[in-house]
Coordinates of C-alpha atoms in Angstrom, one line a residue:
X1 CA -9.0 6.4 -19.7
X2 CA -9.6 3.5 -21.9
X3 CA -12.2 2.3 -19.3
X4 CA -13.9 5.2 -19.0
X5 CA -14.3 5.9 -23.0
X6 CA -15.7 1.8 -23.1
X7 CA -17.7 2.9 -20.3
X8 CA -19.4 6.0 -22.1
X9 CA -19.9 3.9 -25.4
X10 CA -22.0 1.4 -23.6
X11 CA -24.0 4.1 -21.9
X12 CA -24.8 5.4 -25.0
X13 CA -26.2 1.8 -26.5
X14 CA -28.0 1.1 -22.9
X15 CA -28.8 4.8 -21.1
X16 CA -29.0 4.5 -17.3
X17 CA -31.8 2.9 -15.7
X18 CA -33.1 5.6 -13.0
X19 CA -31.4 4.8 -9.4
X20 CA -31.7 1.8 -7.4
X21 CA -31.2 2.8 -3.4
X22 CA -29.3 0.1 -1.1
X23 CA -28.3 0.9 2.0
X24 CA -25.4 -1.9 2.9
X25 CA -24.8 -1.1 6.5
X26 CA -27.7 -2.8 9.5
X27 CA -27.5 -0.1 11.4
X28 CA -29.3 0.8 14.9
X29 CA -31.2 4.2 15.8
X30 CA -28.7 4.9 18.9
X31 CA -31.9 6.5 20.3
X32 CA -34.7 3.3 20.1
X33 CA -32.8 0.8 19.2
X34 CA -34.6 0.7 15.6
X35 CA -33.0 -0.2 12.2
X36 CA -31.9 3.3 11.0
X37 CA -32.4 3.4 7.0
X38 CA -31.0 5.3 4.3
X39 CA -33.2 8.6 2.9
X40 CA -31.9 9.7 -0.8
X41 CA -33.6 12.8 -0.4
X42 CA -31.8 14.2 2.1
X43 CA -28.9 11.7 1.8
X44 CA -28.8 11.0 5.6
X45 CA -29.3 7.8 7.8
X46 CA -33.1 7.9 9.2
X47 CA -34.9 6.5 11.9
X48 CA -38.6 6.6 11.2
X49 CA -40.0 5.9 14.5
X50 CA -38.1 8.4 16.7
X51 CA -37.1 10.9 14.1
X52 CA -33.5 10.4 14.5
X53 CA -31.1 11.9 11.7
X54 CA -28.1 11.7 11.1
X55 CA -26.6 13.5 7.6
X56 CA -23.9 11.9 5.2
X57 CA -21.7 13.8 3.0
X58 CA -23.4 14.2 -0.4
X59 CA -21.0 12.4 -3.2
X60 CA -20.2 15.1 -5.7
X61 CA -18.3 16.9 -3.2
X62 CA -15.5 13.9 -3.5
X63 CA -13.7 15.4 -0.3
X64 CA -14.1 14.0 3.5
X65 CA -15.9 16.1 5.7
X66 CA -13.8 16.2 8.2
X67 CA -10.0 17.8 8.7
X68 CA -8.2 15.9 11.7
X69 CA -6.2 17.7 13.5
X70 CA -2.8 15.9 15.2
X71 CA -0.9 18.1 16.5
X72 CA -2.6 17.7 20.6
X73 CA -1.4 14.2 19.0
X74 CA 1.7 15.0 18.5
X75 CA 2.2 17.4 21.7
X76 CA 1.7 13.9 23.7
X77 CA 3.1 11.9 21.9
X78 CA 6.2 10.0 23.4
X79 CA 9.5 11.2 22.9
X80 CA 12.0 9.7 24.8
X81 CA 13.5 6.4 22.5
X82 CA 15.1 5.1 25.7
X83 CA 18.8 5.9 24.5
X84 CA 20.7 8.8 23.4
X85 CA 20.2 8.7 19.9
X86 CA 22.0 10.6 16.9
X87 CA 21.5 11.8 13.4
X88 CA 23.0 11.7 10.4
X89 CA 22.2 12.8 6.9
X90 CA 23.4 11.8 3.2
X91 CA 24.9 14.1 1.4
X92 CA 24.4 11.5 -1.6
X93 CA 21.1 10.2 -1.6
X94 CA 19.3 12.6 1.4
X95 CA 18.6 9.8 3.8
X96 CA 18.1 10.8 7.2
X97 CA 19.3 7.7 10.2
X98 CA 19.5 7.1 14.0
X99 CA 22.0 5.7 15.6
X100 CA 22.8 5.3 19.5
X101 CA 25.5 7.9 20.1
X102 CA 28.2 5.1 20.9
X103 CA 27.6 3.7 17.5
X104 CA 30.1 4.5 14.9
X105 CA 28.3 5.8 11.4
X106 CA 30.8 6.7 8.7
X107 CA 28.7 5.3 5.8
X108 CA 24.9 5.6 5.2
X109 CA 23.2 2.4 5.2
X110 CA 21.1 3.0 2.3
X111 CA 23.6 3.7 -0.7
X112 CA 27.1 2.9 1.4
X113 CA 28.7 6.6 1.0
X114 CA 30.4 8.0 2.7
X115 CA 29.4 11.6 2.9
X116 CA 27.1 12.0 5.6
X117 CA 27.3 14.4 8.0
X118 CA 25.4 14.7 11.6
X119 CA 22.5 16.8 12.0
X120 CA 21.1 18.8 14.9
X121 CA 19.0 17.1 17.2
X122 CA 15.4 17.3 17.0
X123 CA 13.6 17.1 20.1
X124 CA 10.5 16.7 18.7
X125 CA 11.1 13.7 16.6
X126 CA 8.5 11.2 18.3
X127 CA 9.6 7.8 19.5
X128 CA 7.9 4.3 18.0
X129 CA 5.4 3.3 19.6
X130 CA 6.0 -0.4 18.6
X131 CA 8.5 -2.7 16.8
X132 CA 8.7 -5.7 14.0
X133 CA 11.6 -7.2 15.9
X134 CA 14.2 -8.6 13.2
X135 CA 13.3 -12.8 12.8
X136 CA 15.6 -13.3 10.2
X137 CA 19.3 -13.8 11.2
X138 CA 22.0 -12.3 9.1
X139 CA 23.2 -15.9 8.2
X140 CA 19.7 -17.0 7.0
X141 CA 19.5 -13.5 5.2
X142 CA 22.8 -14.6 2.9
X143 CA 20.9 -18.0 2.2
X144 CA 17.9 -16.2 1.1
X145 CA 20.3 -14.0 -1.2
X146 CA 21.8 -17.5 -2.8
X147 CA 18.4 -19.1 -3.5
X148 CA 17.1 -15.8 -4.9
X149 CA 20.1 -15.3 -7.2
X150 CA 20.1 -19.0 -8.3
X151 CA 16.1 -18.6 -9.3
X152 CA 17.0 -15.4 -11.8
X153 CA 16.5 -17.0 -15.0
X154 CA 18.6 -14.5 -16.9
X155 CA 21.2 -14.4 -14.0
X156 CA 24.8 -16.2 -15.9
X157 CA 25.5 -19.4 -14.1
X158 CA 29.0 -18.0 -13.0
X159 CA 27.1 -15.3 -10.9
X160 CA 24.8 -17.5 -9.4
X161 CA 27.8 -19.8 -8.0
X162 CA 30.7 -17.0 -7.0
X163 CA 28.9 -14.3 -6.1
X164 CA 28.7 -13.4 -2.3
X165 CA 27.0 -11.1 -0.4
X166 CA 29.4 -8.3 1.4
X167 CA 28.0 -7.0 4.8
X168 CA 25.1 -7.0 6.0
X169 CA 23.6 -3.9 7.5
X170 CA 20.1 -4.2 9.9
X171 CA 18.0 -1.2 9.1
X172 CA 14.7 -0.4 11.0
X173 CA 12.2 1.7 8.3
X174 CA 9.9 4.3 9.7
X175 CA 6.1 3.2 8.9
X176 CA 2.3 5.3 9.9
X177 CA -0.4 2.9 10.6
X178 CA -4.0 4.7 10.8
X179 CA -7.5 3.4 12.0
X180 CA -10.4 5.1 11.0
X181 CA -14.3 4.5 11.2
X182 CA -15.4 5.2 7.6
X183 CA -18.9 6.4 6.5
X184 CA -19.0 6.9 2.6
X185 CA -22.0 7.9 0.7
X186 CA -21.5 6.1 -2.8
X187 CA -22.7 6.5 -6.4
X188 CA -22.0 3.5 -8.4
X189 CA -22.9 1.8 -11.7
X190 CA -23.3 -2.0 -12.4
X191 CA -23.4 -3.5 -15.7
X192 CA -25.8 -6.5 -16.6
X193 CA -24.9 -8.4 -19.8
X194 CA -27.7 -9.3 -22.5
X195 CA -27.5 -10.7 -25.6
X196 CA -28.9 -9.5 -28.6
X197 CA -29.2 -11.3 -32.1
X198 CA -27.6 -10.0 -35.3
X199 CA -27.6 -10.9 -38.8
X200 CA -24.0 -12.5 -37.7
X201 CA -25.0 -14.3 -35.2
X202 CA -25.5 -12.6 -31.5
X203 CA -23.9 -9.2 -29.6
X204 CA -23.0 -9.0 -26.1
X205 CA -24.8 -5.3 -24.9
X206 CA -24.7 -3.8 -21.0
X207 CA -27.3 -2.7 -19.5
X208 CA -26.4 0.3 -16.9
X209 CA -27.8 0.6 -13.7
X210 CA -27.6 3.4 -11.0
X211 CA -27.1 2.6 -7.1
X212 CA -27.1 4.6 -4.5
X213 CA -26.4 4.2 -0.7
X214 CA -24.2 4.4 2.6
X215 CA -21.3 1.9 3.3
X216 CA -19.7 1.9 6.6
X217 CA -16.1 0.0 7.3
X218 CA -13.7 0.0 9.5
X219 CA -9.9 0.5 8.3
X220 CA -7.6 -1.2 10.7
X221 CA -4.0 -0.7 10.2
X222 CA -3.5 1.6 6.8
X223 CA 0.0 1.3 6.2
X224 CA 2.4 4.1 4.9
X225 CA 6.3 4.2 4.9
X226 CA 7.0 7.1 6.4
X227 CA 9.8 8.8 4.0
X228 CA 10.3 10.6 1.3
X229 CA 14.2 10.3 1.0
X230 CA 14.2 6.9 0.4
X231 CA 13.6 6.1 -3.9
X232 CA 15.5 2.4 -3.4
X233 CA 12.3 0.8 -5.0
X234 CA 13.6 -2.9 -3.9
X235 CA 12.9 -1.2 -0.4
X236 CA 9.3 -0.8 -1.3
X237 CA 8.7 -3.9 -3.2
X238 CA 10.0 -5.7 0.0
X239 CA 8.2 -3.6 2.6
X240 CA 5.6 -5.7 3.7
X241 CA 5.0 -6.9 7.3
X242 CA 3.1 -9.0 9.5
X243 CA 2.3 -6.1 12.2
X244 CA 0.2 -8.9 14.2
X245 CA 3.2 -9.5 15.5
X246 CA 3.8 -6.1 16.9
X247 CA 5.9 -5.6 20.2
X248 CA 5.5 -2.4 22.7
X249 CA 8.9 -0.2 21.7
X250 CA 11.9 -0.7 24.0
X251 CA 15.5 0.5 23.1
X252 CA 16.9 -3.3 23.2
X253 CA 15.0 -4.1 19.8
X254 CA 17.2 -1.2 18.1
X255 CA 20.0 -1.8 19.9
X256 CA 22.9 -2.4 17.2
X257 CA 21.2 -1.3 14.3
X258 CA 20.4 1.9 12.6
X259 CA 17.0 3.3 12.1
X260 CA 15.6 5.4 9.1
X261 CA 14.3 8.5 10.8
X262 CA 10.7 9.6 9.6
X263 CA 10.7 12.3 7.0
X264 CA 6.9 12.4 6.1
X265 CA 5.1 13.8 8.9
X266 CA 1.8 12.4 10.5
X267 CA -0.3 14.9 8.9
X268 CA 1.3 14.0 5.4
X269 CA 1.1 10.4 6.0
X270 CA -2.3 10.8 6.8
X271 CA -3.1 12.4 3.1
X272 CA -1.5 9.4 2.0
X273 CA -3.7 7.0 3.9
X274 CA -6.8 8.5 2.8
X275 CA -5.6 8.1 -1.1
X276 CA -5.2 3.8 -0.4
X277 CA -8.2 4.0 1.8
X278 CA -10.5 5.0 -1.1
X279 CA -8.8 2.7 -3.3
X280 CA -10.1 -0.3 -0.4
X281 CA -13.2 1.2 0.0
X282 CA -14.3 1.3 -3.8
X283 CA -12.8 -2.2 -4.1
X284 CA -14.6 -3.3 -1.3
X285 CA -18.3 -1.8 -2.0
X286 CA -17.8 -2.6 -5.7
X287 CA -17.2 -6.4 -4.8
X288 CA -20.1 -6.6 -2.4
X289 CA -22.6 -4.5 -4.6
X290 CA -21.6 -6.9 -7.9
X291 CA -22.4 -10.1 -5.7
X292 CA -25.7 -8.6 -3.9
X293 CA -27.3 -7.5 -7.5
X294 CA -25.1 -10.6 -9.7
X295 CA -24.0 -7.4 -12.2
X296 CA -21.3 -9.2 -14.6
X297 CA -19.5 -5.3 -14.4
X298 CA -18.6 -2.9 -12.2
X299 CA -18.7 0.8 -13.5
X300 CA -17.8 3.7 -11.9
X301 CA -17.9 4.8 -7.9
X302 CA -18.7 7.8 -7.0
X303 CA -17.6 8.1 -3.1
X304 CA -17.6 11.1 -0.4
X305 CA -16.0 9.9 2.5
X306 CA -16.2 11.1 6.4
X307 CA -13.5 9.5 8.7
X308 CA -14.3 9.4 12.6
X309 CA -12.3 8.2 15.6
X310 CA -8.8 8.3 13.9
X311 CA -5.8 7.2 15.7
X312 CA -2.4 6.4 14.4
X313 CA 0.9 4.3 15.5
X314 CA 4.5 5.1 14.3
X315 CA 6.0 1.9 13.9
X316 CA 9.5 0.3 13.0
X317 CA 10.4 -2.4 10.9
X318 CA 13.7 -4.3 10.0
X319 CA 15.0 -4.7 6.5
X320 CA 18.8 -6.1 6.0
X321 CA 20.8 -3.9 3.0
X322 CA 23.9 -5.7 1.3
X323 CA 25.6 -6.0 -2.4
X324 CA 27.7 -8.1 -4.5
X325 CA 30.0 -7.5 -7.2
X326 CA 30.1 -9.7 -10.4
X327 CA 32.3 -8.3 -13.5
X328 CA 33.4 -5.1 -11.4
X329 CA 29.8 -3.8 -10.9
X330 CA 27.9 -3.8 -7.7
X331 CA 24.3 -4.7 -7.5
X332 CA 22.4 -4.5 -4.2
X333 CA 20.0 -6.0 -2.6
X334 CA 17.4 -6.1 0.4
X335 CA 15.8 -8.8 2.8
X336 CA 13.1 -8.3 4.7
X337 CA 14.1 -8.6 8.5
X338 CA 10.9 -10.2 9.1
X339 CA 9.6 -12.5 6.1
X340 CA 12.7 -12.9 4.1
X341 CA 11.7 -11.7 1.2
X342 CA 14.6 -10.7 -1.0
X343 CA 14.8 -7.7 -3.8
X344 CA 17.4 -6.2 -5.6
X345 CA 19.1 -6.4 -9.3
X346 CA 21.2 -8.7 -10.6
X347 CA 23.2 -9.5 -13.6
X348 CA 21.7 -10.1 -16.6
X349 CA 23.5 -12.0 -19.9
X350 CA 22.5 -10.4 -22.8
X351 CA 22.9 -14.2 -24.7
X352 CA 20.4 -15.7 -22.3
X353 CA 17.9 -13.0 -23.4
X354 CA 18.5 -13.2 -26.8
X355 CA 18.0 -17.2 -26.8
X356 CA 14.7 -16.8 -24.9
X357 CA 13.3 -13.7 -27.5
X358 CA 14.3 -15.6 -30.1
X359 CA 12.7 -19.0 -28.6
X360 CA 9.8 -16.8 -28.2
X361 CA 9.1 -16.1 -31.8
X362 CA 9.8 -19.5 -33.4
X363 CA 6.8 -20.8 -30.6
X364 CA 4.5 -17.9 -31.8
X365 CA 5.2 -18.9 -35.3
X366 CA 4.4 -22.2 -34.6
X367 CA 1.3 -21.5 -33.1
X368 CA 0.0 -19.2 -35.8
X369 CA 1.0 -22.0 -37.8
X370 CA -1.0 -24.5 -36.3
X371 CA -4.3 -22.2 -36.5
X372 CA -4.1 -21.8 -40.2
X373 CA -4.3 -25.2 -41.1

């Protein structure tokens, strides 16, 4: 909000200078071979030698133009995970896992009750169609615990040399990846910095400037965590993966551990996607535009959005789950199977905090003191 009302106060020193028309794409006429350009009158990609047309969304709708459909998808998609698998819910904190039916699971693997319960099969839960296999051992995982407990600044010292991890638990989390050819019709506006002089000396002012166009990118890999059962926020804040390193599913990767089962659906996910897509988009065009015009600001963007050639993945990847206990309280923690990255909470001494607020004022005071002499 604040931007926006900074935003609208500048407008009114410096009003809008009429529309500047880029188009940031080099594209070619698929019927000549010419450079197709972009026509704001009609807002649609132009070839003017053959007459070839081809029409973008206009950007006040704000909404793609297109609804994909998954569920011919979904009919195909593979369901067979290569073992007998079951499922099991949590009567605690609602997550849903899969276990092979010789495993034993008496306690979920998320919040360690035991109130779970089995559920009826679902044949039409789809299989992975890849895996992150696990690269962190579980011994390496408990030395990642140590040195991340022994970095926590506000951690007491007795925690950070008796504390040990219990169990470990391997988890695989459910993840959609989506690619999409994106064509976006923008409406953005760049700010150019002038100064001008005043009995007090001089006054930063922004000019406003109006640009139009098309910008084209391809989204490779959108990630989203496919569940809505799952609040641990150490989860999330761990979550990320290097899926270069993607192998083709097979039931020996899963084999032993447990696996979250999806609980947002394709079509859900896909909502989701769109939402971080047009976050990278306006990120992405606002960078470029700001370098190709040097504008010192980047104002607001307008985009309208049509997707094209989507295709998806559902994907597993390995997190370990464990706790410790320090004064009769248990904390817990996660490692990232792959990276090693370790979340979690951990003690905290109320005297260490105190020590550092209160160093924290005398070293403002001391600075305020050195200004006013």
């Amino acid at each position: 909000m604040a931007d926006n009302e900074e935003f609208i106060e500048e407008q009114e020193e410096e009003k809008v200078i009429n529309e500047t028309t880029m188009d940031v794409t080099d594209k070619k006429c698929p019927n000549c071979g010419a450079t197709v350009t972009y026509d704001p009158a009609t807002l649609s990609m132009t070839c003017e030698f053959c007459g070839y047309s081809r029409t973008i969304p206009k950007p006040e709708t704000n909404t793609a133009m297109e609804e994909i459909d998954f569920e011919t998808a979904k009919l195909r998609a593979n369901k067979d995970w290569g073992t007998k698998q079951k499922s099991i819910v949590c009567k605690m904190c609602g997550a849903e896992s899969l276990y092979d039916e010789a495993m034993t699971a008496g306690v979920c693997p998320f919040c360690g009750s035991t109130s779970v319960m089995p559920v009826d099969d679902d044949e039409d839960i789809m299989a992975p169609g890849g895996v992150v296999p696990f690269e962190i051992p579980q011994d390496k995982a408990a030395q990642l615990f140590k040195n991340w407990l022994g970095k926590k600044i506000f951690t007491p010292t007795a925690a950070k040399k008796g504390c040990e991890a219990g169990s470990f638990t391997g988890i695989y989390l459910p993840y959609w990846t989506y690619d999409s050819e994106t064509t976006s019709s923008y409406d953005a506006q760049l700010g150019f910095e002038y100064k001008v002089k005043t009995k007090d000396g001089y006054q930063t002012k922004v000019r406003w400037r109006r640009y139009t166009g098309i910008y084209e990118e391809f989204i490779d890999d959108q990630v989203v965590y496919a569940s809505t059962k799952t609040t641990n926020p150490s989860i999330r804040s761990v979550s990320t993966f290097d899926f270069t390193k993607l192998k083709p599913y097979s039931p020996e990767y899963i084999s032993g551990f447990a696996a979250e089962r999806y609980t947002l659906g394709l079509d859900d996910g896909w909502e989701q996607a769109k939402g971080y897509i047009q976050t990278t988009l306006k990120s992405h065009l606002g960078s470029r535009l700001r370098s190709t015009y040097h504008a010192d600001r980047v104002g607001t963007i307008n985009l309208s959005t049509a997707y094209d050639k989507v295709t998806f993945k559902y994907l597993l990847a390995p997190i370990w789950m464990s706790s410790f206990k320090f004064n009769g309280k248990v904390y817990n923690f996660v490692v990232n199977g792959q990276t090693g990255k370790v979340a979690g909470k951990a003690p905290i001494s109320a005297l260490r905090v105190a020590i550092a607020i209160i160093l924290g004022i005398i070293a403002f005071a001391f600075i305020m003191w050195i200004m006013s002499q």
